[in-house]
CSV table of C-alpha atoms and ligand atoms in Angstrom, one decimal:
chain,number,residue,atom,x,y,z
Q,18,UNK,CA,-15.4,27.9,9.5
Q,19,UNK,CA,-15.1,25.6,12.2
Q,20,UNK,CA,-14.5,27.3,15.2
Q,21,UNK,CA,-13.0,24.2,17.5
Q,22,UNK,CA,-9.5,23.6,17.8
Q,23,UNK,CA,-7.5,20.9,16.4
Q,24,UNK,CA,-8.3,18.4,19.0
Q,25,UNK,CA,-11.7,18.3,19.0
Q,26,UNK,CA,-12.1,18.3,15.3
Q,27,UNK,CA,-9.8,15.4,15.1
Q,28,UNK,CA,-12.6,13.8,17.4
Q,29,UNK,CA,-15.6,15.0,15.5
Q,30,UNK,CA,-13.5,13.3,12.6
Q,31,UNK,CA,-13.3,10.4,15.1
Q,32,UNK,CA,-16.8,10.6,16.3
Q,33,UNK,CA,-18.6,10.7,12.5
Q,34,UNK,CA,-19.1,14.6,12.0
Q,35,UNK,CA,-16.9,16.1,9.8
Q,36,UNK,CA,-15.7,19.5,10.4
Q,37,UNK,CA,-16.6,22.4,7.9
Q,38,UNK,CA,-12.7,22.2,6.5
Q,39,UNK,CA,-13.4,18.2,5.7
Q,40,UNK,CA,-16.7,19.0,4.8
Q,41,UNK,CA,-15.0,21.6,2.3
Q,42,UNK,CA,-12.2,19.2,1.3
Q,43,UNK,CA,-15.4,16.3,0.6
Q,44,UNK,CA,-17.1,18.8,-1.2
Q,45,UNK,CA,-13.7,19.1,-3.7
Q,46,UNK,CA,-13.7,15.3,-3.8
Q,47,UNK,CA,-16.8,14.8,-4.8
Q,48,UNK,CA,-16.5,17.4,-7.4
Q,49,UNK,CA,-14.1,15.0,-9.3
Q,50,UNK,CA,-16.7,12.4,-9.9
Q,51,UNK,CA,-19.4,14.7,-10.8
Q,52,UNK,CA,-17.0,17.3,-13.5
Q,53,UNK,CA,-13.5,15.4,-13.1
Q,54,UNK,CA,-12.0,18.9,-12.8
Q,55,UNK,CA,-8.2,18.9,-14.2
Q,56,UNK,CA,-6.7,20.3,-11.3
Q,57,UNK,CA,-4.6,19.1,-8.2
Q,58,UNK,CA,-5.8,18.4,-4.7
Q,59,UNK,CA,-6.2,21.9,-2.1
Q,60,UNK,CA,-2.9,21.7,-0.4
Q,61,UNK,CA,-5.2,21.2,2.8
Q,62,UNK,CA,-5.7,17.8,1.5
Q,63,UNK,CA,-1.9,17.1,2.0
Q,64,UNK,CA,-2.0,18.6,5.9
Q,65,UNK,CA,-5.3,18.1,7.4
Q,66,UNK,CA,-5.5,16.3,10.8
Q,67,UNK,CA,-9.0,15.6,10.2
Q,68,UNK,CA,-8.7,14.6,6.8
Q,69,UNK,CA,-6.4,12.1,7.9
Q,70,UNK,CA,-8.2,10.8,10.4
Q,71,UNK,CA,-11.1,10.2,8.3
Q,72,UNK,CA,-8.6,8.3,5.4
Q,73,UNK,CA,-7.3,6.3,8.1
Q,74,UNK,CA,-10.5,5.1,8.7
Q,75,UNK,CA,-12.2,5.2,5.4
Q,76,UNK,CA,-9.6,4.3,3.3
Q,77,UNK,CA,-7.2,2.2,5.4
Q,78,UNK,CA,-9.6,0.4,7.8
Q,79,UNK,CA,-11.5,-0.9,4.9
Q,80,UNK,CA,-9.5,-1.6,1.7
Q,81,UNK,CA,-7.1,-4.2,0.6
Q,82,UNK,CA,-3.2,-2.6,1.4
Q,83,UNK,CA,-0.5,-5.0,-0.1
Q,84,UNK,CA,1.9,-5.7,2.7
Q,85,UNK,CA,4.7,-8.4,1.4
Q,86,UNK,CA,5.4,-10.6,-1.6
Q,87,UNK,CA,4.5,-14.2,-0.5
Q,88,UNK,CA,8.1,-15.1,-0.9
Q,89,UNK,CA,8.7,-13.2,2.2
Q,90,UNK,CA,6.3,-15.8,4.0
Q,91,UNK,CA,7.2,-19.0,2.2
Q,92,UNK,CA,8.1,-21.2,5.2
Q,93,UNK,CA,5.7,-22.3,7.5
Q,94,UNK,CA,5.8,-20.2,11.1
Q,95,UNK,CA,7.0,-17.0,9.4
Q,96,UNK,CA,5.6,-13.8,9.4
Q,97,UNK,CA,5.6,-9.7,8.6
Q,98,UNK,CA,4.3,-7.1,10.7
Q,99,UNK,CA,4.0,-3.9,9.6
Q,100,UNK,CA,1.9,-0.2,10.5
Q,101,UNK,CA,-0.9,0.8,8.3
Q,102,UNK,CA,-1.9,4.5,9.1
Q,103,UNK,CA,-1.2,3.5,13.0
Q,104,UNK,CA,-2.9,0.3,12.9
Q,105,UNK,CA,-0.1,-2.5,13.7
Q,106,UNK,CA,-0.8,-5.4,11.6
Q,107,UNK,CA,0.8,-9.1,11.9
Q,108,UNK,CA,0.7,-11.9,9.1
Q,109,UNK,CA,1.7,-15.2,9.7
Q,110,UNK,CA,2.0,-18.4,7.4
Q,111,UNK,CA,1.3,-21.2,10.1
Q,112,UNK,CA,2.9,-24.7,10.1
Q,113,UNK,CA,-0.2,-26.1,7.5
Q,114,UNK,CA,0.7,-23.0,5.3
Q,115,UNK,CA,-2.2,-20.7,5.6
Q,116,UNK,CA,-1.9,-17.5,6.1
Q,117,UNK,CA,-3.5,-15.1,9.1
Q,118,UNK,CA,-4.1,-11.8,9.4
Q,119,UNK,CA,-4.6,-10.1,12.9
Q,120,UNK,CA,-3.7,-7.2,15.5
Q,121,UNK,CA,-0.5,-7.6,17.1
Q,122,UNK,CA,-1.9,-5.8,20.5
Q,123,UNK,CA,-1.7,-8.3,23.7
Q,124,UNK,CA,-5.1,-8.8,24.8
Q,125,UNK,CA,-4.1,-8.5,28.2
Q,126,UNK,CA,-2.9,-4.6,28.6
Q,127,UNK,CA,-2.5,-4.2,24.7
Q,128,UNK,CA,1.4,-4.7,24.7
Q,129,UNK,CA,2.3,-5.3,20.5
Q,130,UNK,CA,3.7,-8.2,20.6
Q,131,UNK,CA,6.4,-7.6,17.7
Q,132,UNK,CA,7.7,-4.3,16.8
Q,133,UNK,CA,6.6,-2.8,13.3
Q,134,UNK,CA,8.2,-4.2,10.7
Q,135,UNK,CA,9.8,-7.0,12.2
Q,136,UNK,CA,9.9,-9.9,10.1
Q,137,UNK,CA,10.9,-13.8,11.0
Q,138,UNK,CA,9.9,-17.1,12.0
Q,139,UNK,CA,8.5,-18.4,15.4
Q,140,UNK,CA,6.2,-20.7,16.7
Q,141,UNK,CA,4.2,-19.0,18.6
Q,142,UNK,CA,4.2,-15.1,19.8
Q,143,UNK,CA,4.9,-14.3,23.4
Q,144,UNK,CA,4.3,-11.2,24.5
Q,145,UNK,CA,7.4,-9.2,26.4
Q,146,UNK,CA,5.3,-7.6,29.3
Q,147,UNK,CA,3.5,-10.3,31.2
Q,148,UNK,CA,4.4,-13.8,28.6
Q,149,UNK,CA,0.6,-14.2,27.3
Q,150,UNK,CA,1.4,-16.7,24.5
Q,151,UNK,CA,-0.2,-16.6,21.1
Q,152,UNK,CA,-0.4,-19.1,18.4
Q,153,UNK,CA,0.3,-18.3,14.5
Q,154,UNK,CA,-3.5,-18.1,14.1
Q,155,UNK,CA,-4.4,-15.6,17.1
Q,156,UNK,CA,-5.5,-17.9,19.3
Q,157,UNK,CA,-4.2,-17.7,23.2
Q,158,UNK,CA,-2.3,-20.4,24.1
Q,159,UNK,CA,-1.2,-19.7,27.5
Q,160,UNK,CA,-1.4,-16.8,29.8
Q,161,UNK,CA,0.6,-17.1,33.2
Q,162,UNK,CA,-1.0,-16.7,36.8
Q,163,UNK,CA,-4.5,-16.3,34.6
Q,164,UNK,CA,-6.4,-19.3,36.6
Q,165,UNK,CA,-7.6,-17.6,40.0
Q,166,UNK,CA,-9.4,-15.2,37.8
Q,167,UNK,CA,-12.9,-17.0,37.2
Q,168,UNK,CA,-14.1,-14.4,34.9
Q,169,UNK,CA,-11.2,-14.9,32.3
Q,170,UNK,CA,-11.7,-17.4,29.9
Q,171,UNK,CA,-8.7,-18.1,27.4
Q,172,UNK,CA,-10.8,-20.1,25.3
Q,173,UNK,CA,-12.8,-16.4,24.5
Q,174,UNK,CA,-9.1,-14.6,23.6
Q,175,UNK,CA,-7.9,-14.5,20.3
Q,176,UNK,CA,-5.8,-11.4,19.1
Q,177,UNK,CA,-8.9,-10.0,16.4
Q,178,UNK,CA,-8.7,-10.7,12.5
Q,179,UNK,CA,-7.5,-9.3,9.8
Q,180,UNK,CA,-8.7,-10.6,6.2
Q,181,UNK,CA,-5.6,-11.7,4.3
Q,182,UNK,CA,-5.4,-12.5,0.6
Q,183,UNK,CA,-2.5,-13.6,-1.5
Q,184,UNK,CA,-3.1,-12.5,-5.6
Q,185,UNK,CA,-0.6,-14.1,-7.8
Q,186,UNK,CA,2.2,-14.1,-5.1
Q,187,UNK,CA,1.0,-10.9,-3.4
Q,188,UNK,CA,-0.4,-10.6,0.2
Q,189,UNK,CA,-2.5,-8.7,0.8
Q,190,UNK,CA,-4.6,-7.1,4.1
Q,191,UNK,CA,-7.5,-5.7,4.5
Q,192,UNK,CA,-8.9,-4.4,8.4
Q,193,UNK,CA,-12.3,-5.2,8.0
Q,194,UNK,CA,-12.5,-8.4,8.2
Q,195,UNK,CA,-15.3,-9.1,6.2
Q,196,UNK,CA,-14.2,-7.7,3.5
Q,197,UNK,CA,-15.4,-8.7,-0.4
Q,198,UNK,CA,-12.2,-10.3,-1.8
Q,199,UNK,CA,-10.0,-8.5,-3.7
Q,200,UNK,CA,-9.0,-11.3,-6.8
Q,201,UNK,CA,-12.6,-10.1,-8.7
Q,202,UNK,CA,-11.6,-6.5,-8.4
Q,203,UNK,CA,-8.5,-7.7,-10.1
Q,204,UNK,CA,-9.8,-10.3,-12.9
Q,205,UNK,CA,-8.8,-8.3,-16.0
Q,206,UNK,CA,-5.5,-7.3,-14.9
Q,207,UNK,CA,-4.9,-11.4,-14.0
Q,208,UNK,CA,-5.6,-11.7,-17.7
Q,209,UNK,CA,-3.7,-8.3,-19.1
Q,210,UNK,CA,-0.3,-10.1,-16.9
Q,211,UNK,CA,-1.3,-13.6,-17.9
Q,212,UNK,CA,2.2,-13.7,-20.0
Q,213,UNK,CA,4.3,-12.1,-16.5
Q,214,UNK,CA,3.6,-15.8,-15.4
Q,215,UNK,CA,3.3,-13.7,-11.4
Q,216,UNK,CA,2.6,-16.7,-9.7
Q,217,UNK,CA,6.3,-18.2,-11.2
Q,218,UNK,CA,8.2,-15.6,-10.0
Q,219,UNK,CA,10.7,-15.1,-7.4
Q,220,UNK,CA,11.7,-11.8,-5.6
Q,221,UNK,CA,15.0,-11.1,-6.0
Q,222,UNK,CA,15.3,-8.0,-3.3
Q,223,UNK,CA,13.2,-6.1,-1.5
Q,224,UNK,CA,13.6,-2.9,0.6
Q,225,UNK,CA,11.5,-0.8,2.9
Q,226,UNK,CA,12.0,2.5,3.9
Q,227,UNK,CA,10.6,5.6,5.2
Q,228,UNK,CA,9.5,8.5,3.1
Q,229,UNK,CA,8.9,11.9,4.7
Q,230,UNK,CA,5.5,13.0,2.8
Q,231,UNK,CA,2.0,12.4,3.0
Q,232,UNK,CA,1.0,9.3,1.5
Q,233,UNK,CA,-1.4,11.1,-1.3
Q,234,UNK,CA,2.1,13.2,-2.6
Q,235,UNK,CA,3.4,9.8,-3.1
Q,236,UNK,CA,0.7,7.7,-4.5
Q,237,UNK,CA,-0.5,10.7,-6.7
Q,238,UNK,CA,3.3,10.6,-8.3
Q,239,UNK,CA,2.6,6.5,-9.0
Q,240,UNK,CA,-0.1,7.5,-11.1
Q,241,UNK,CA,1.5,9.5,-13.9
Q,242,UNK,CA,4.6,9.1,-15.4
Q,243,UNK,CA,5.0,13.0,-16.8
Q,244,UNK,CA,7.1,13.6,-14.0
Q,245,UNK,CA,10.0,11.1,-15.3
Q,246,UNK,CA,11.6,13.8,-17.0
Q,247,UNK,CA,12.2,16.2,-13.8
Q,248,UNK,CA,12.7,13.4,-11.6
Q,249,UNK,CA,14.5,10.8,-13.2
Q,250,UNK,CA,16.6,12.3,-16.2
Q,251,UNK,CA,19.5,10.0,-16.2
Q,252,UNK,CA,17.2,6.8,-15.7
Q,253,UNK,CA,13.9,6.0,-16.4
Q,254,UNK,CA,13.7,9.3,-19.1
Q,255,UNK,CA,16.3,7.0,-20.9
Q,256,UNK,CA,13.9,3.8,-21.3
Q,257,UNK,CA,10.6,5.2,-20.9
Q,258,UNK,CA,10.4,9.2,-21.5
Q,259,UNK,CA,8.0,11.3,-19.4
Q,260,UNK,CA,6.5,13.1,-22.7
Q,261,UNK,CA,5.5,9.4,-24.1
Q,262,UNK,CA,2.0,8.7,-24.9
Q,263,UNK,CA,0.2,6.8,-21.7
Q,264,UNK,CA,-2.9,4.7,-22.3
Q,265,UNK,CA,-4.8,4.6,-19.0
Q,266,UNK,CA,-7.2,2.0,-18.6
Q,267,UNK,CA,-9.9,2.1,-15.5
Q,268,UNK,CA,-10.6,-1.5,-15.0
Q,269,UNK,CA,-13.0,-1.4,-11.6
Q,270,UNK,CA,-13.8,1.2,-9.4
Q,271,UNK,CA,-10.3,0.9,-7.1
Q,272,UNK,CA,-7.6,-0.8,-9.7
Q,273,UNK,CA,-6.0,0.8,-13.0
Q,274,UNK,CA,-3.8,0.3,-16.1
Q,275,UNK,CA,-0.7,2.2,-17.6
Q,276,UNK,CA,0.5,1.8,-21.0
Q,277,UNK,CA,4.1,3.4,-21.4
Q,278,UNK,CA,5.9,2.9,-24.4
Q,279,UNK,CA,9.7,1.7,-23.9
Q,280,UNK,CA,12.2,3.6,-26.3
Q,281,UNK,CA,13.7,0.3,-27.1
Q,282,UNK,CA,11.2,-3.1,-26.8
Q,283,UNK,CA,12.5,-5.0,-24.3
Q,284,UNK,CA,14.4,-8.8,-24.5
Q,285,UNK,CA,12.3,-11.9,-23.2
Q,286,UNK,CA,13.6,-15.3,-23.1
Q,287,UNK,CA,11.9,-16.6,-19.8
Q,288,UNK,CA,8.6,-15.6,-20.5
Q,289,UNK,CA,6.5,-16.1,-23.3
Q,290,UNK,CA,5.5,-12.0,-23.8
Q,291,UNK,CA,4.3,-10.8,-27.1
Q,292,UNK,CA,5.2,-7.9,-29.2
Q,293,UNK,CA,3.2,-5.3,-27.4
Q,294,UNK,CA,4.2,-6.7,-24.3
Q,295,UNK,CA,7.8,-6.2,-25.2
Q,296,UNK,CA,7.1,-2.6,-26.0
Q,297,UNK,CA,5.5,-1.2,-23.4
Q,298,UNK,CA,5.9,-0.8,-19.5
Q,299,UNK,CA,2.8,-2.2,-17.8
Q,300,UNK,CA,2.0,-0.1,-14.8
Q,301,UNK,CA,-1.1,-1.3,-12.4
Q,302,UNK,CA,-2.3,0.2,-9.5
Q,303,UNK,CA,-4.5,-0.9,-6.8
Q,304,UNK,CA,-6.2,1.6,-4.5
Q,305,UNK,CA,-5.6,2.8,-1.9
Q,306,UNK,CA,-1.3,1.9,-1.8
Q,307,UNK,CA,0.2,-0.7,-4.8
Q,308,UNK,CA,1.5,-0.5,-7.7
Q,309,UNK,CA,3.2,-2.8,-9.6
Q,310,UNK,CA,5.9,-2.1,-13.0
Q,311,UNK,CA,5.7,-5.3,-15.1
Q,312,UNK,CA,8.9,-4.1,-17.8
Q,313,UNK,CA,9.9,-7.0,-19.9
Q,314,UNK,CA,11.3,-9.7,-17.5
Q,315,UNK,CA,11.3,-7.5,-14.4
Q,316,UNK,CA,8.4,-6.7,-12.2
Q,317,UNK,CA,8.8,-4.0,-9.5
Q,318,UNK,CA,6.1,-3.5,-6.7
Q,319,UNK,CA,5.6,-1.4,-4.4
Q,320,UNK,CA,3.2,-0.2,-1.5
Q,321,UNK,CA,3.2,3.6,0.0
Q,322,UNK,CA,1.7,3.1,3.3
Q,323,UNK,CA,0.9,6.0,5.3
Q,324,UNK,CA,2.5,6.0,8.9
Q,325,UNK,CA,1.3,9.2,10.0
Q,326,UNK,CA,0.2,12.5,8.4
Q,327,UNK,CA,3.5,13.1,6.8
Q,328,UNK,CA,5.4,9.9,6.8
Q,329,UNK,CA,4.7,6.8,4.4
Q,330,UNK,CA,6.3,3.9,4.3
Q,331,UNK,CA,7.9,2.1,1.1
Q,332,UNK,CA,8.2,-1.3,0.7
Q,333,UNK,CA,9.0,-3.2,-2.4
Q,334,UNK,CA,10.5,-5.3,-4.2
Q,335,UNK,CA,11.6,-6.7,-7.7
Q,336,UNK,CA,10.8,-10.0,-9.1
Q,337,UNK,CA,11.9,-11.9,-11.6
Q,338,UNK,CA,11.2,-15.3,-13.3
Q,339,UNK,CA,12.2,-18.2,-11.2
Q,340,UNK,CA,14.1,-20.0,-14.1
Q,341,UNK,CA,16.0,-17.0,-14.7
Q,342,UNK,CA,17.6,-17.5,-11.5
Q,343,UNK,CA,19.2,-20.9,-12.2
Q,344,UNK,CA,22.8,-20.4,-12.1
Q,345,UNK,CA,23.5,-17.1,-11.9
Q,346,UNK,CA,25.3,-15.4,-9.5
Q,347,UNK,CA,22.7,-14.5,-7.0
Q,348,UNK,CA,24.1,-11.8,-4.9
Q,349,UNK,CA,25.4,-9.8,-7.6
Q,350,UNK,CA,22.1,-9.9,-9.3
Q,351,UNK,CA,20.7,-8.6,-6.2
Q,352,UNK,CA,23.2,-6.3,-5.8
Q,353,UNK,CA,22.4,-4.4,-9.1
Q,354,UNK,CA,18.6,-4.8,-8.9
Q,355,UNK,CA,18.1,-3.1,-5.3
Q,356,UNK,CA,21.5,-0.5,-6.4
Q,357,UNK,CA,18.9,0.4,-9.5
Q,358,UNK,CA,15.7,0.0,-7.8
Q,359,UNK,CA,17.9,2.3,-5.0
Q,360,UNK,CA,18.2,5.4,-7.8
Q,361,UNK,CA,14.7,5.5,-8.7
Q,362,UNK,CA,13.1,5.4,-5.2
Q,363,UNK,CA,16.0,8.1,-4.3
Q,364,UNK,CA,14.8,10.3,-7.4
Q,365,UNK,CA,10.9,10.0,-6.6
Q,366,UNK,CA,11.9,10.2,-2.5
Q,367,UNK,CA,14.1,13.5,-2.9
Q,368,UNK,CA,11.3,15.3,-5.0
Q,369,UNK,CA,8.4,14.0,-3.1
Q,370,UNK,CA,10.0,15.3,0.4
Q,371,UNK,CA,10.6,18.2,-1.0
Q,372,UNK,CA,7.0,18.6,-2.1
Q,373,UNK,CA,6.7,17.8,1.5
Q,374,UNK,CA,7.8,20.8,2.6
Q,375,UNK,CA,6.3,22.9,0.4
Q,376,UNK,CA,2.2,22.2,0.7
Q,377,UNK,CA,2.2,23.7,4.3
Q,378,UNK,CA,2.7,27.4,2.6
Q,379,UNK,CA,0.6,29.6,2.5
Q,380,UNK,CA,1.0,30.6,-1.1
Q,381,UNK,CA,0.6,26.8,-2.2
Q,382,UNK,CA,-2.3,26.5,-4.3
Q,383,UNK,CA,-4.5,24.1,-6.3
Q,384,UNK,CA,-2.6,23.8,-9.9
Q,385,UNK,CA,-3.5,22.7,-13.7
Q,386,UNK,CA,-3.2,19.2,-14.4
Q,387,UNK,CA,-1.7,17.9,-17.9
Q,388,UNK,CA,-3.4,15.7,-20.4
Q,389,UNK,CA,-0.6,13.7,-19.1
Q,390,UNK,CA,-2.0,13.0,-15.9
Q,391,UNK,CA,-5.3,11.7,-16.2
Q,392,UNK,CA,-3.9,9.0,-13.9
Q,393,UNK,CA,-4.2,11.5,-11.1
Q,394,UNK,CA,-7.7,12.6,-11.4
Q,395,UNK,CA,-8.6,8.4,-11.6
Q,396,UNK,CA,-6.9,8.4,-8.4
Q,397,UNK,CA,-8.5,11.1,-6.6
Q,398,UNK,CA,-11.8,9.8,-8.1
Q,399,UNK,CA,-11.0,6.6,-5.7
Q,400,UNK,CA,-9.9,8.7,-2.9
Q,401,UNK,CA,-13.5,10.6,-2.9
Q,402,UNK,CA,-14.9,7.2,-3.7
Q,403,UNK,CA,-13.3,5.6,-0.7
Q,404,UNK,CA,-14.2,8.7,1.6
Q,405,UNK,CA,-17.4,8.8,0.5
Q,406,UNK,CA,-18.7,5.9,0.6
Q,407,UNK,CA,-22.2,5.3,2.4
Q,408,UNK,CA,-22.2,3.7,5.7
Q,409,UNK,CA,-23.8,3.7,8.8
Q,410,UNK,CA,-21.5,5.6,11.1
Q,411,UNK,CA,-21.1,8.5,9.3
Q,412,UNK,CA,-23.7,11.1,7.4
Q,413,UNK,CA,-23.3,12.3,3.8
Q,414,UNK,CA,-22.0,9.4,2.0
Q,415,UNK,CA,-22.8,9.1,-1.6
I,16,FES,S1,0.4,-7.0,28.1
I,16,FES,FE1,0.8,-8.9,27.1
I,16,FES,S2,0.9,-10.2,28.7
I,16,FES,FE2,0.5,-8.4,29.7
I,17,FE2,FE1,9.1,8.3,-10.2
């Protein structure tokens, strides 16, 4: 055992050695690539500092997190901001309609220059301490009372970049900015959602909200859909039952397919879906935080972004085809979409929080997984991938 305290194993995390308790925790990750064990995470995994560190790092600094749907960013000069594991991100859709991705954090004395999660349109950023001002793309456009300072250069400031991708209507972020892109990753689902018609559809409401569990409780959950008939009795058990046989398809090392039968197919008339399609729920997720519900003529996403150790954010939102928007009564179609999107997110959130609570005891254990869940071992199979994964900071990759 490690016999540092908290603070500096959180920066031996930092500094590229892991402590023996990640070390242990890596050791339990990697066995699920080697022997695919069917058992659930140490509860360690759920509460350590270090561990956490490391994911923010290796996991979130380096993989592709969806952040909005593009209709959130359809005019020119708007943008989203929002915290991924404590790094503030800002996207922007400038006045020629590309989109940016960069740090928020005034180059000046590192003042964000919108609040998490803000969301709007402007022009041009200016920051609220000292009135740097920052075009859409990152690049400084005027800093006050700068000029008597020879060694400051504004041509040399730009807030750093993000790389940004949008896949079928979905943005996406990735920290390292030199990222592969993420649309390869994501060629056979393209063609399993082909009939969806993604790229025609418009999100009808949205919501984002704060869950109080570690991000893993929550995307672990994503992944199987066994625990529909604790959580969700009165809803989802109704259309697609938790005890229903679930195909699960690995398509590339960090994205994934669910097959869930419905109990009744469901009606199309805006899209052209086919038999199967009508018959079976379509879950996808991307590692490390999407997933994405095609059901009939409804698509639901969402992203469970970690905050901090024990608090992940949830947004979402639930699309639907553009056409069958024409003449209906928009609000009250938005009304019952977010009311029902609402109950489920309610039923996961209440469960999840109080899972929450309970991985910090001391008589919490590592537990039995069901043939039911093999989505859950794919997904920690991804987390030890992601944690893993050689580089040159950091000693014992794979
Ligand atoms: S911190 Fe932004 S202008 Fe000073
Ligand atoms: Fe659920």
């Amino acid at each position: 055992m490690s016999t540092g305290t908290s603070t500096d194993r959180t920066a031996d995390a930092r500094a590229g050695s892991p402590s023996a308790e990640v070390a242990e925790l890596l050791d339990v990750l990697r066995g699920y690539l080697d022997l695919a064990p069917q058992l659930s995470l140490p509860p360690r995994a759920f509460t350590s500092p270090e561990l956490y560190e490391l994911e923010r790092t290796r996991v979130f600094g380096r993989s592709w997190v969806l952040v909005a749907h593009r209709d959130e960013l359809a005019e020119p000069n708007s943008y989203v901001s929002v915290d991924i594991a404590g790094e503030q991100i800002l996207v922007t859709r400038d006045a020629d309609g590309a989109l940016h991705g960069m740090s928020p954090i005034c180059r000046h004395r590192m003042m964000p220059l919108v609040e998490p999660g803000a969301t709007g349109r402007a022009d041009s950023f200016t920051c609220p301490y000292h009135l740097w001002r920052y075009g859409l793309d990152g690049r400084l456009i005027g800093a006050t009372h700068m000029r008597r300072n020879p060694d400051f250069d504004p041509k040399d400031c730009r807030l750093p970049a993000f790389a940004v991708e949008e896949w079928h209507g979905f943005v996406y972020v990735n920290l390292d900015a030199a990222a592969a892109p993420l649309a390869p990753e994501l060629k056979r689902i393209s063609g399993d959602l082909t009939n969806y018609r993604l790229d025609e559809m418009a999100q009808l409401g949205s919501w984002s909200e704060e869950w109080a569990c570690n991000w893993k409780v929550a995307v672990e959950n994503a992944h199987e859909n066994y625990h529909v008939m604790g959580f969700h009795p009165e809803t989802l058990q109704q259309s697609t039952p938790g005890g229903s046989d679930t195909d699960v398809r690995v398509d590339s090392p960090w994205a994934l397919r669910l097959l869930v039968p419905f109990t009744e197919p469901q009606e199309a008339y805006a899209l052209p879906l086919t038999d199967t399609e009508k018959a079976h729920l379509y879950g996808i997720f991307v590692f490390p935080a999407a997933s994405l519900a095609a059901a009939g003529e409804m698509v639901i996403w969402l992203s469970l972004i970690p905050q901090t150790i024990d608090r992940t954010l949830v947004r979402g939102g639930i699309l639907v085809p553009r056409a069958a928007l024409e003449g209906a009564d928009l609000d009250e179609m938005r009304r019952q979409a977010e009311t029902y999107a609402g109950m489920i997110n309610s039923e996961d959130r209440n469960g999840l929080e109080a899972v929450q609570r309970a991985v910090g005891s001391r008589f919490a254990a590592r537990g039995h997984l069901s043939p039911k869940e093999p989505g859950v071992v794919a997904f920690y199979q991804n987390l030890a991938r992601a944690l893993l994964r050689a580089d040159d900071d950091w000693p014992g990759g794979l």
